[in-house]
Coordinates of C-alpha atoms and ligand atoms in Angstrom, one line a residue:
X1 CA -40.0 2.6 -48.1
X2 CA -42.0 1.6 -45.0
X3 CA -41.5 2.4 -41.4
X4 CA -42.3 -0.3 -38.9
X5 CA -43.2 0.0 -35.2
X6 CA -41.0 -3.0 -34.4
X7 CA -37.9 -2.4 -36.4
X8 CA -36.2 -5.7 -35.4
X9 CA -38.9 -7.6 -37.3
X10 CA -37.9 -5.9 -40.5
X11 CA -34.2 -6.6 -40.2
X12 CA -32.9 -9.3 -42.4
X13 CA -30.5 -12.0 -41.2
X14 CA -27.9 -10.7 -43.5
X15 CA -27.9 -7.4 -41.6
X16 CA -27.4 -9.1 -38.2
X17 CA -24.7 -11.3 -39.7
X18 CA -22.9 -8.2 -41.0
X19 CA -23.2 -6.5 -37.6
X20 CA -21.9 -9.6 -35.8
X21 CA -19.0 -9.8 -38.2
X22 CA -18.1 -6.2 -37.8
X23 CA -18.3 -6.4 -34.0
X24 CA -15.6 -9.0 -34.1
X25 CA -13.4 -6.9 -36.4
X26 CA -14.0 -3.7 -34.4
X27 CA -13.1 -5.1 -31.1
X28 CA -9.8 -6.3 -32.5
X29 CA -8.8 -3.1 -34.2
X30 CA -6.8 -0.8 -31.9
X31 CA -5.7 1.8 -34.3
X32 CA -8.2 4.7 -34.5
X33 CA -8.1 5.6 -38.2
X34 CA -8.5 2.1 -39.7
X35 CA -11.2 1.6 -37.1
X36 CA -13.1 4.7 -38.2
X37 CA -12.8 3.7 -41.9
X38 CA -14.3 0.3 -41.1
X39 CA -17.2 1.9 -39.2
X40 CA -17.9 4.3 -42.1
X41 CA -17.8 1.5 -44.7
X42 CA -20.3 -0.6 -42.8
X43 CA -22.5 2.4 -42.0
X44 CA -22.9 3.3 -45.7
X45 CA -23.4 -0.2 -46.7
X46 CA -26.0 -1.0 -44.1
X47 CA -28.1 2.1 -44.7
X48 CA -27.6 2.2 -48.5
X49 CA -26.3 5.7 -48.4
X50 CA -23.9 8.1 -50.3
X51 CA -21.6 9.2 -47.5
X52 CA -20.9 8.9 -43.8
X53 CA -19.0 10.8 -41.2
X54 CA -17.8 10.4 -37.7
X55 CA -17.4 13.4 -35.4
X56 CA -15.7 13.0 -32.0
X57 CA -15.5 15.3 -29.0
X58 CA -12.0 16.3 -28.1
X59 CA -11.7 15.4 -24.4
X60 CA -9.1 18.2 -23.9
X61 CA -10.8 21.1 -25.6
X62 CA -14.4 20.0 -25.6
X63 CA -14.6 20.8 -29.4
X64 CA -16.5 18.6 -31.8
X65 CA -14.4 17.6 -34.8
X66 CA -14.6 15.5 -37.9
X67 CA -12.6 12.4 -37.2
X68 CA -13.3 10.6 -40.5
X69 CA -15.6 10.8 -43.5
X70 CA -16.3 8.9 -46.7
X71 CA -18.3 9.0 -49.9
X72 CA -19.0 12.4 -51.2
X73 CA -18.0 14.0 -47.9
X74 CA -14.4 15.1 -48.1
X75 CA -13.6 17.1 -45.0
X76 CA -10.4 18.8 -44.3
X77 CA -8.4 17.3 -41.5
X78 CA -10.2 17.7 -38.1
X79 CA -12.6 20.4 -39.1
X80 CA -14.3 21.8 -36.0
X81 CA -18.1 21.9 -36.0
X82 CA -19.9 24.2 -33.6
X83 CA -21.7 22.3 -30.8
X84 CA -24.5 24.9 -30.8
X85 CA -25.7 25.4 -34.4
X86 CA -25.0 22.1 -36.0
X87 CA -26.9 18.8 -36.4
X88 CA -24.0 16.8 -35.0
X89 CA -23.8 19.2 -32.1
X90 CA -27.5 18.7 -31.4
X91 CA -27.1 14.9 -31.4
X92 CA -24.1 15.0 -29.1
X93 CA -25.6 17.5 -26.7
X94 CA -29.0 15.7 -26.5
X95 CA -27.6 12.2 -26.8
X96 CA -30.4 11.4 -29.2
X97 CA -30.7 10.3 -32.8
X98 CA -32.0 12.6 -35.6
X99 CA -33.6 11.6 -38.8
X100 CA -34.0 14.5 -41.3
X101 CA -35.5 14.2 -44.7
X102 CA -34.5 17.7 -45.8
X103 CA -31.4 18.9 -44.1
X104 CA -31.4 22.2 -45.9
X105 CA -34.8 23.1 -44.4
X106 CA -33.5 22.5 -40.8
X107 CA -32.0 25.5 -39.1
X108 CA -29.6 23.4 -37.1
X109 CA -27.8 22.6 -40.3
X110 CA -24.2 23.9 -40.3
X111 CA -23.7 25.5 -43.8
X112 CA -19.9 25.3 -43.3
X113 CA -20.0 21.6 -44.0
X114 CA -21.6 22.0 -47.5
X115 CA -19.1 24.7 -48.3
X116 CA -16.1 22.6 -47.2
X117 CA -17.3 19.4 -48.9
X118 CA -18.6 21.2 -52.0
X119 CA -21.6 18.9 -51.8
X120 CA -25.2 19.3 -50.8
X121 CA -26.7 17.3 -48.0
X122 CA -30.3 16.2 -48.5
X123 CA -31.3 13.5 -46.1
X124 CA -29.4 12.7 -42.9
X125 CA -29.5 10.1 -40.2
X126 CA -27.3 10.7 -37.2
X127 CA -26.9 8.8 -33.9
X128 CA -24.8 9.5 -30.8
X129 CA -21.8 7.5 -30.1
X130 CA -22.4 6.4 -26.5
X131 CA -20.1 4.6 -24.2
X132 CA -21.1 3.4 -20.7
X133 CA -20.6 6.8 -19.2
X134 CA -21.0 9.5 -21.9
X135 CA -21.5 10.7 -25.4
X136 CA -18.1 10.7 -27.2
X137 CA -19.4 11.9 -30.6
X138 CA -21.8 11.2 -33.5
X139 CA -22.1 8.9 -36.4
X140 CA -23.9 10.3 -39.4
X141 CA -25.0 9.0 -42.8
X142 CA -26.1 11.4 -45.5
X143 CA -28.0 11.2 -48.7
X144 CA -29.9 8.0 -48.8
X145 CA -29.6 6.6 -52.3
X146 CA -32.5 7.0 -54.7
X147 CA -33.4 10.1 -52.7
X148 CA -35.5 8.2 -50.3
X149 CA -35.8 9.0 -46.6
X150 CA -34.1 6.9 -43.9
X151 CA -36.2 4.2 -42.3
X152 CA -36.7 2.8 -38.8
X153 CA -34.6 -0.1 -39.9
X154 CA -31.7 2.2 -40.9
X155 CA -32.0 3.8 -37.5
X156 CA -31.8 0.4 -35.7
X157 CA -28.9 -0.7 -37.7
X158 CA -27.0 2.5 -37.3
X159 CA -27.6 2.6 -33.5
X160 CA -26.4 -1.0 -33.2
X161 CA -23.3 -0.2 -35.2
X162 CA -22.7 3.0 -33.2
X163 CA -22.9 1.3 -29.8
X164 CA -20.2 -1.2 -30.9
X165 CA -18.2 1.5 -32.6
X166 CA -18.2 3.8 -29.5
X167 CA -16.7 1.1 -27.3
X168 CA -14.1 0.3 -30.0
X169 CA -13.2 4.0 -30.4
X170 CA -12.9 4.4 -26.7
X171 CA -10.6 1.4 -26.5
X172 CA -8.5 2.6 -29.4
X173 CA -8.1 6.1 -27.9
X174 CA -7.1 4.6 -24.5
X175 CA -4.6 2.5 -26.4
X176 CA -3.2 5.5 -28.1
X177 CA -3.0 7.6 -25.0
X178 CA -1.2 5.1 -22.9
X179 CA 1.2 2.4 -23.8
X180 CA -1.4 0.0 -22.6
X181 CA 0.4 -3.1 -23.6
X182 CA 3.4 -2.2 -21.4
X183 CA 1.1 -1.3 -18.6
X184 CA -0.8 -4.6 -18.8
X185 CA 2.4 -6.6 -18.9
X186 CA 3.6 -4.9 -15.8
X187 CA 0.4 -5.5 -14.0
X188 CA 0.5 -9.2 -14.9
X189 CA 4.0 -9.6 -13.7
X190 CA 3.4 -9.6 -10.0
X191 CA 0.7 -12.3 -9.9
X192 CA 2.7 -14.3 -12.4
X193 CA 5.7 -14.1 -10.1
X194 CA 3.6 -15.4 -7.2
X195 CA 2.2 -18.3 -9.2
X196 CA 5.7 -19.2 -10.6
X197 CA 7.2 -19.1 -7.2
X198 CA 4.4 -21.2 -5.7
X199 CA 4.5 -23.8 -8.4
X200 CA 8.3 -24.1 -8.1
X201 CA 7.9 -24.7 -4.4
X202 CA 5.3 -27.3 -5.0
X203 CA 7.8 -29.4 -6.9
X204 CA 10.0 -29.9 -3.8
X205 CA 9.4 -33.1 -1.9
X206 CA 10.4 -31.5 1.3
X207 CA 7.4 -29.2 1.3
X208 CA 4.9 -30.3 3.9
X209 CA 1.3 -31.2 3.2
X210 CA -0.2 -28.1 4.9
X211 CA 2.3 -25.9 3.1
X212 CA 1.2 -27.4 -0.2
X213 CA -2.4 -26.6 0.6
X214 CA -1.3 -23.0 1.4
X215 CA 0.7 -22.7 -1.9
X216 CA -2.3 -24.0 -3.9
X217 CA -4.4 -21.4 -2.2
X218 CA -2.0 -18.7 -3.2
X219 CA -2.1 -20.0 -6.8
X220 CA -5.9 -20.1 -6.8
X221 CA -6.0 -16.6 -5.3
X222 CA -3.5 -15.2 -7.8
X223 CA -5.2 -16.8 -10.8
X224 CA -8.4 -15.2 -9.7
X225 CA -6.6 -11.9 -9.5
X226 CA -5.2 -12.4 -13.0
X227 CA -8.7 -12.9 -14.4
X228 CA -10.0 -9.9 -12.6
X229 CA -7.1 -7.9 -13.9
X230 CA -7.7 -8.9 -17.5
X231 CA -11.3 -7.8 -17.0
X232 CA -10.2 -4.6 -15.4
X233 CA -7.3 -3.7 -17.6
X234 CA -9.1 -0.9 -19.2
X235 CA -9.8 0.5 -15.8
X236 CA -6.1 0.8 -15.3
X237 CA -5.8 3.0 -18.4
X238 CA -8.7 5.0 -17.1
X239 CA -6.7 6.1 -14.1
X240 CA -5.0 8.4 -16.5
X241 CA -8.3 10.2 -17.2
X242 CA -9.4 10.1 -13.5
X243 CA -12.1 7.6 -14.2
X244 CA -10.9 4.6 -12.1
X245 CA -13.7 2.7 -10.5
X246 CA -12.7 1.8 -7.0
X247 CA -14.5 -0.4 -4.5
X248 CA -15.5 1.4 -1.4
X249 CA -15.2 -1.1 1.4
X250 CA -13.7 -1.2 4.8
X251 CA -10.1 -2.5 4.2
X252 CA -7.8 -3.7 7.0
X253 CA -4.3 -2.8 5.8
X254 CA -2.7 -5.1 8.4
X255 CA -4.4 -8.1 6.6
X256 CA -3.0 -6.8 3.2
X257 CA 0.5 -6.5 4.7
X258 CA 0.4 -10.1 6.0
X259 CA -0.7 -11.4 2.6
X260 CA 1.9 -9.4 0.7
X261 CA 4.7 -10.5 2.9
X262 CA 3.6 -14.1 2.5
X263 CA 3.6 -13.7 -1.3
X264 CA 6.9 -11.9 -1.5
X265 CA 8.8 -14.0 1.1
X266 CA 10.2 -16.5 -1.5
X267 CA 11.5 -13.7 -3.7
X268 CA 13.2 -12.1 -0.7
X269 CA 14.6 -15.5 0.4
X270 CA 16.1 -15.9 -3.1
X271 CA 18.3 -12.9 -2.4
X272 CA 18.7 -13.7 1.3
X273 CA 16.8 -10.6 2.3
X274 CA 15.1 -10.4 5.6
X275 CA 11.5 -9.2 5.3
X276 CA 10.0 -8.0 8.6
X277 CA 6.7 -6.5 9.7
X278 CA 7.0 -3.9 12.4
X279 CA 3.5 -2.6 12.6
X280 CA 0.6 -2.6 15.0
X281 CA -1.5 -5.6 14.4
X282 CA -4.7 -3.8 15.5
X283 CA -7.2 -3.3 12.7
X284 CA -7.2 0.2 11.3
X285 CA -9.8 0.2 8.6
X286 CA -9.6 2.6 5.7
X287 CA -12.3 2.8 3.1
X288 CA -11.1 1.6 -0.3
X289 CA -10.3 -1.1 -2.7
X290 CA -8.4 -4.1 -1.2
X291 CA -7.1 -5.4 -4.5
X292 CA -5.7 -2.0 -5.6
X293 CA -4.2 -1.4 -2.2
X294 CA -2.6 -4.8 -2.3
X295 CA -1.3 -4.0 -5.7
X296 CA 0.4 -0.9 -4.3
X297 CA 2.1 -2.7 -1.5
X298 CA 3.1 -5.6 -3.8
X299 CA 4.8 -3.0 -6.0
X300 CA 6.7 -1.3 -3.2
X301 CA 7.9 -4.6 -1.6
X302 CA 8.8 -6.1 -4.9
X303 CA 10.9 -2.9 -5.7
X304 CA 12.5 -3.1 -2.2
X305 CA 13.6 -6.6 -3.1
X306 CA 14.7 -5.8 -6.6
X307 CA 16.7 -2.7 -5.6
X308 CA 18.0 -4.0 -2.3
X309 CA 21.5 -5.5 -1.8
X310 CA 21.8 -9.2 -1.1
X311 CA 21.3 -10.0 2.6
X312 CA 19.6 -6.7 3.0
X313 CA 16.6 -5.9 5.2
X314 CA 13.1 -4.8 4.4
X315 CA 10.9 -3.4 7.1
X316 CA 7.2 -2.9 6.4
X317 CA 5.5 -0.7 8.9
X318 CA 1.9 0.3 9.6
X319 CA 1.3 3.1 12.1
X320 CA -1.3 5.7 13.0
X321 CA 0.2 9.2 13.0
X322 CA -1.8 12.4 13.5
X323 CA -5.1 11.0 12.2
X324 CA -3.4 9.3 9.2
X325 CA -2.5 5.8 8.6
X326 CA 1.0 5.4 7.4
X327 CA 2.1 2.3 5.5
X328 CA 5.8 2.3 4.7
X329 CA 8.4 0.1 3.1
X330 CA 12.0 0.7 4.1
X331 CA 14.9 -1.0 2.3
X332 CA 18.7 -1.2 2.7
X333 CA 19.4 -0.7 -1.0
X334 CA 21.8 1.7 -2.7
X335 CA 19.4 4.6 -2.3
X336 CA 18.2 7.1 -4.9
X337 CA 20.0 10.4 -5.7
X338 CA 18.0 13.5 -5.0
X339 CA 17.9 14.6 -8.7
X340 CA 16.0 11.4 -9.5
X341 CA 13.5 11.4 -6.6
X342 CA 11.1 13.8 -8.1
X343 CA 10.8 11.8 -11.3
X344 CA 10.1 8.4 -9.7
X345 CA 6.4 8.7 -10.1
X346 CA 6.4 9.6 -13.7
X347 CA 5.4 6.9 -16.1
X348 CA 8.2 4.9 -17.6
X349 CA 10.8 6.7 -15.5
X350 CA 13.6 4.5 -14.3
X351 CA 16.7 5.7 -12.4
X352 CA 19.6 5.4 -14.9
X353 CA 21.4 2.1 -14.4
X354 CA 18.3 0.3 -13.1
X355 CA 18.0 -1.8 -16.3
X356 CA 21.2 -3.6 -15.4
X357 CA 20.0 -4.3 -11.8
X358 CA 16.5 -5.6 -12.5
X359 CA 13.8 -6.0 -15.1
X360 CA 11.1 -3.3 -14.9
X361 CA 8.9 -1.0 -17.0
X362 CA 9.0 2.1 -14.8
X363 CA 5.2 2.0 -14.5
X364 CA 4.7 0.5 -11.0
X365 CA 5.2 3.7 -9.0
X366 CA 3.1 5.9 -11.2
X367 CA 0.3 3.3 -10.9
X368 CA 0.8 3.1 -7.2
X369 CA 0.6 6.9 -6.8
X370 CA -2.6 7.0 -8.8
X371 CA -4.2 4.3 -6.6
X372 CA -3.1 6.0 -3.4
X373 CA -4.3 9.4 -4.5
X374 CA -7.6 7.9 -5.6
X375 CA -8.0 6.8 -1.9
X376 CA -7.5 10.4 -0.8
X377 CA -3.9 9.6 0.2
X378 CA -0.4 10.5 -0.8
X379 CA 2.8 8.7 -1.4
X380 CA 6.2 10.0 -0.3
X381 CA 9.8 8.9 -0.7
X382 CA 12.9 9.4 1.4
X383 CA 16.3 8.1 0.4
X384 CA 19.8 8.2 1.7
X385 CA 22.5 7.2 -0.7
X386 CA 24.3 4.1 0.5
X387 CA 21.7 3.5 3.2
X388 CA 18.4 2.8 1.6
X389 CA 15.0 4.1 0.6
X390 CA 11.6 4.4 2.3
X391 CA 8.3 4.7 0.5
X392 CA 5.4 5.8 2.6
X393 CA 1.7 5.8 1.8
X394 CA -0.5 8.1 3.9
X395 CA -4.2 7.4 4.1
X396 CA -6.9 9.3 6.0
X397 CA -8.4 7.1 8.7
X398 CA -11.9 5.8 8.2
Ligands
LIG1 P1 10.2 -0.6 -12.3 O1 10.6 -1.1 -11.0 O2 9.3 -1.5 -13.1 O3 11.3 0.0 -13.1 P2 8.8 1.5 -10.8 O4 7.8 2.5 -11.3 O5 8.3 0.6 -9.8 O6 9.2 0.7 -12.1 O7 10.1 2.2 -10.3 C1 10.6 3.2 -11.1 C2 12.1 3.3 -10.8 O8 12.4 3.8 -9.5 C3 12.9 2.0 -10.9 O9 13.2 1.7 -12.2 C4 14.1 2.3 -10.0 O10 15.0 2.9 -10.7 C5 13.5 3.2 -8.9 N1 13.2 2.6 -7.7 C6 11.9 2.1 -7.3 N2 11.9 1.6 -6.1 C7 13.2 1.7 -5.7 C8 13.9 1.3 -4.4 N3 13.2 0.7 -3.4 N4 15.2 1.5 -4.4 C9 15.9 2.1 -5.4 N5 15.3 2.5 -6.5 C10 14.0 2.3 -6.7

C-alpha cells in the first residue's frame, strides 16, 4: 500500500460518490442509533476494515463512552473509556487523528477494550468528531484487512466521513433533547400569522394603494424572517445548552414595539381588542439581537390577544426605571392563578384549560425567557384573577 502526499489524487470517484450519498442519508437521519450504525457501516466499507466504533463525550458528565460499534468489536452498552490513558481519549483531547500500525505497542492503548471485546486490536485509525465549535467524540476503525496499515487515503476518507457524521450526530442529539419539531412549528406560527393576515387584507378592494404597499412590505419582511428562521432553527435548540448566537447591535426597542403593534393589530381587531402603546418614544438603545427581541414581544402581544377577553385592552409600555429599560405588556384577560405563575416559563407548560381558549404549544414563554436572559435581562409576570396579566422584560441600559 502506498502513501501519497496529495491524498485527494488517490481517491477514486467511487469513494467520493459514496461519501456524497452518505452525506444525504446522514443529514436526513434524526435518530441517533440508526445514524451511528450507518456511519460505522460506511467507515468499515471505505477503509476496508474489520471493525469500527464511535465514542461520544457525554455533555453532562464529560465522560467518553462507546456509543456504537460494529464488526468484531462488541462493546457492552455505553462502556466508559478513560480520557487519559486511551487512544480515543488522546484523539478527543488533542482534536487530532491517529494512525497506529501496532496498537499493542502503544502505551495509550486501553487494555480494557480488548478484554471487553475479547478481540485483539492490531492496527487502528482514529479521527476526532468535530463540530463547528468543539470535539464531540471520536470515530475509529480497527484492523485493516489483510493486516496492512492504514493509508493516507483511508485517513482522508475517514476525516471526510467524520466531519459529516459529527454534524449529523449533533443534530440528532439536539433533536432528541428537545422536541424540536414542536419548537420549530411554534416559531413558524407568528410570521405565518402575519403573512396570512396581510394576504387576507390584500384581497379586500377597499384597501388603499399605500396600505397595499405596506402589506406587501410586511409579507416580504416576514418571508425573510421565515427563511432566516429555517436557517437558524438549530440555534433555537441551542438555547437549551446556552450556545445561542446572538447579534450584538444597538437596538431601539421603541422601533420594535411599533413594528410588533403594526403586525398584531389585525389579530387584535379580529377580537375587538384595543392595542395601545403608552411608552416614551425617545430611543433607548440596548445592545442585542433585534430579531430575537421582536420575537419576544410578538409572543407576549400574541398571548395578550389570545388570552384576553373580547373588547379587552392591551397596553404595551416602554419605560426607563432605575437604570433598566422595562418593556411590558398588560392585558385585561382572565388572569392566571398564583399556583400556575411559577410554571409559566417551563417548556410545554400551559395553564389547564388554555387548550379550549386558544391554540398553543406552551413553548413561547420559555423561549422568550431564554432570549431575555441571554440579553442580560429578566422577565417577570404579575397577574390578578379577573383583571388581567402583565409580563415585563427588564433590560440593562446600553
Ligand atoms: P402557548 O401560548 O403557545 O400555550 P406560551 O409559552 O406562550 O405558550 O404560554 C404558556 C401558557 O401561559 C399558555 O398556555 C397560557 O396558559 C398562559 N399564558 C400566557 N400568556 C398569558 C396571558 N397573557 N394571560 C393568561 N394566560 C397566559
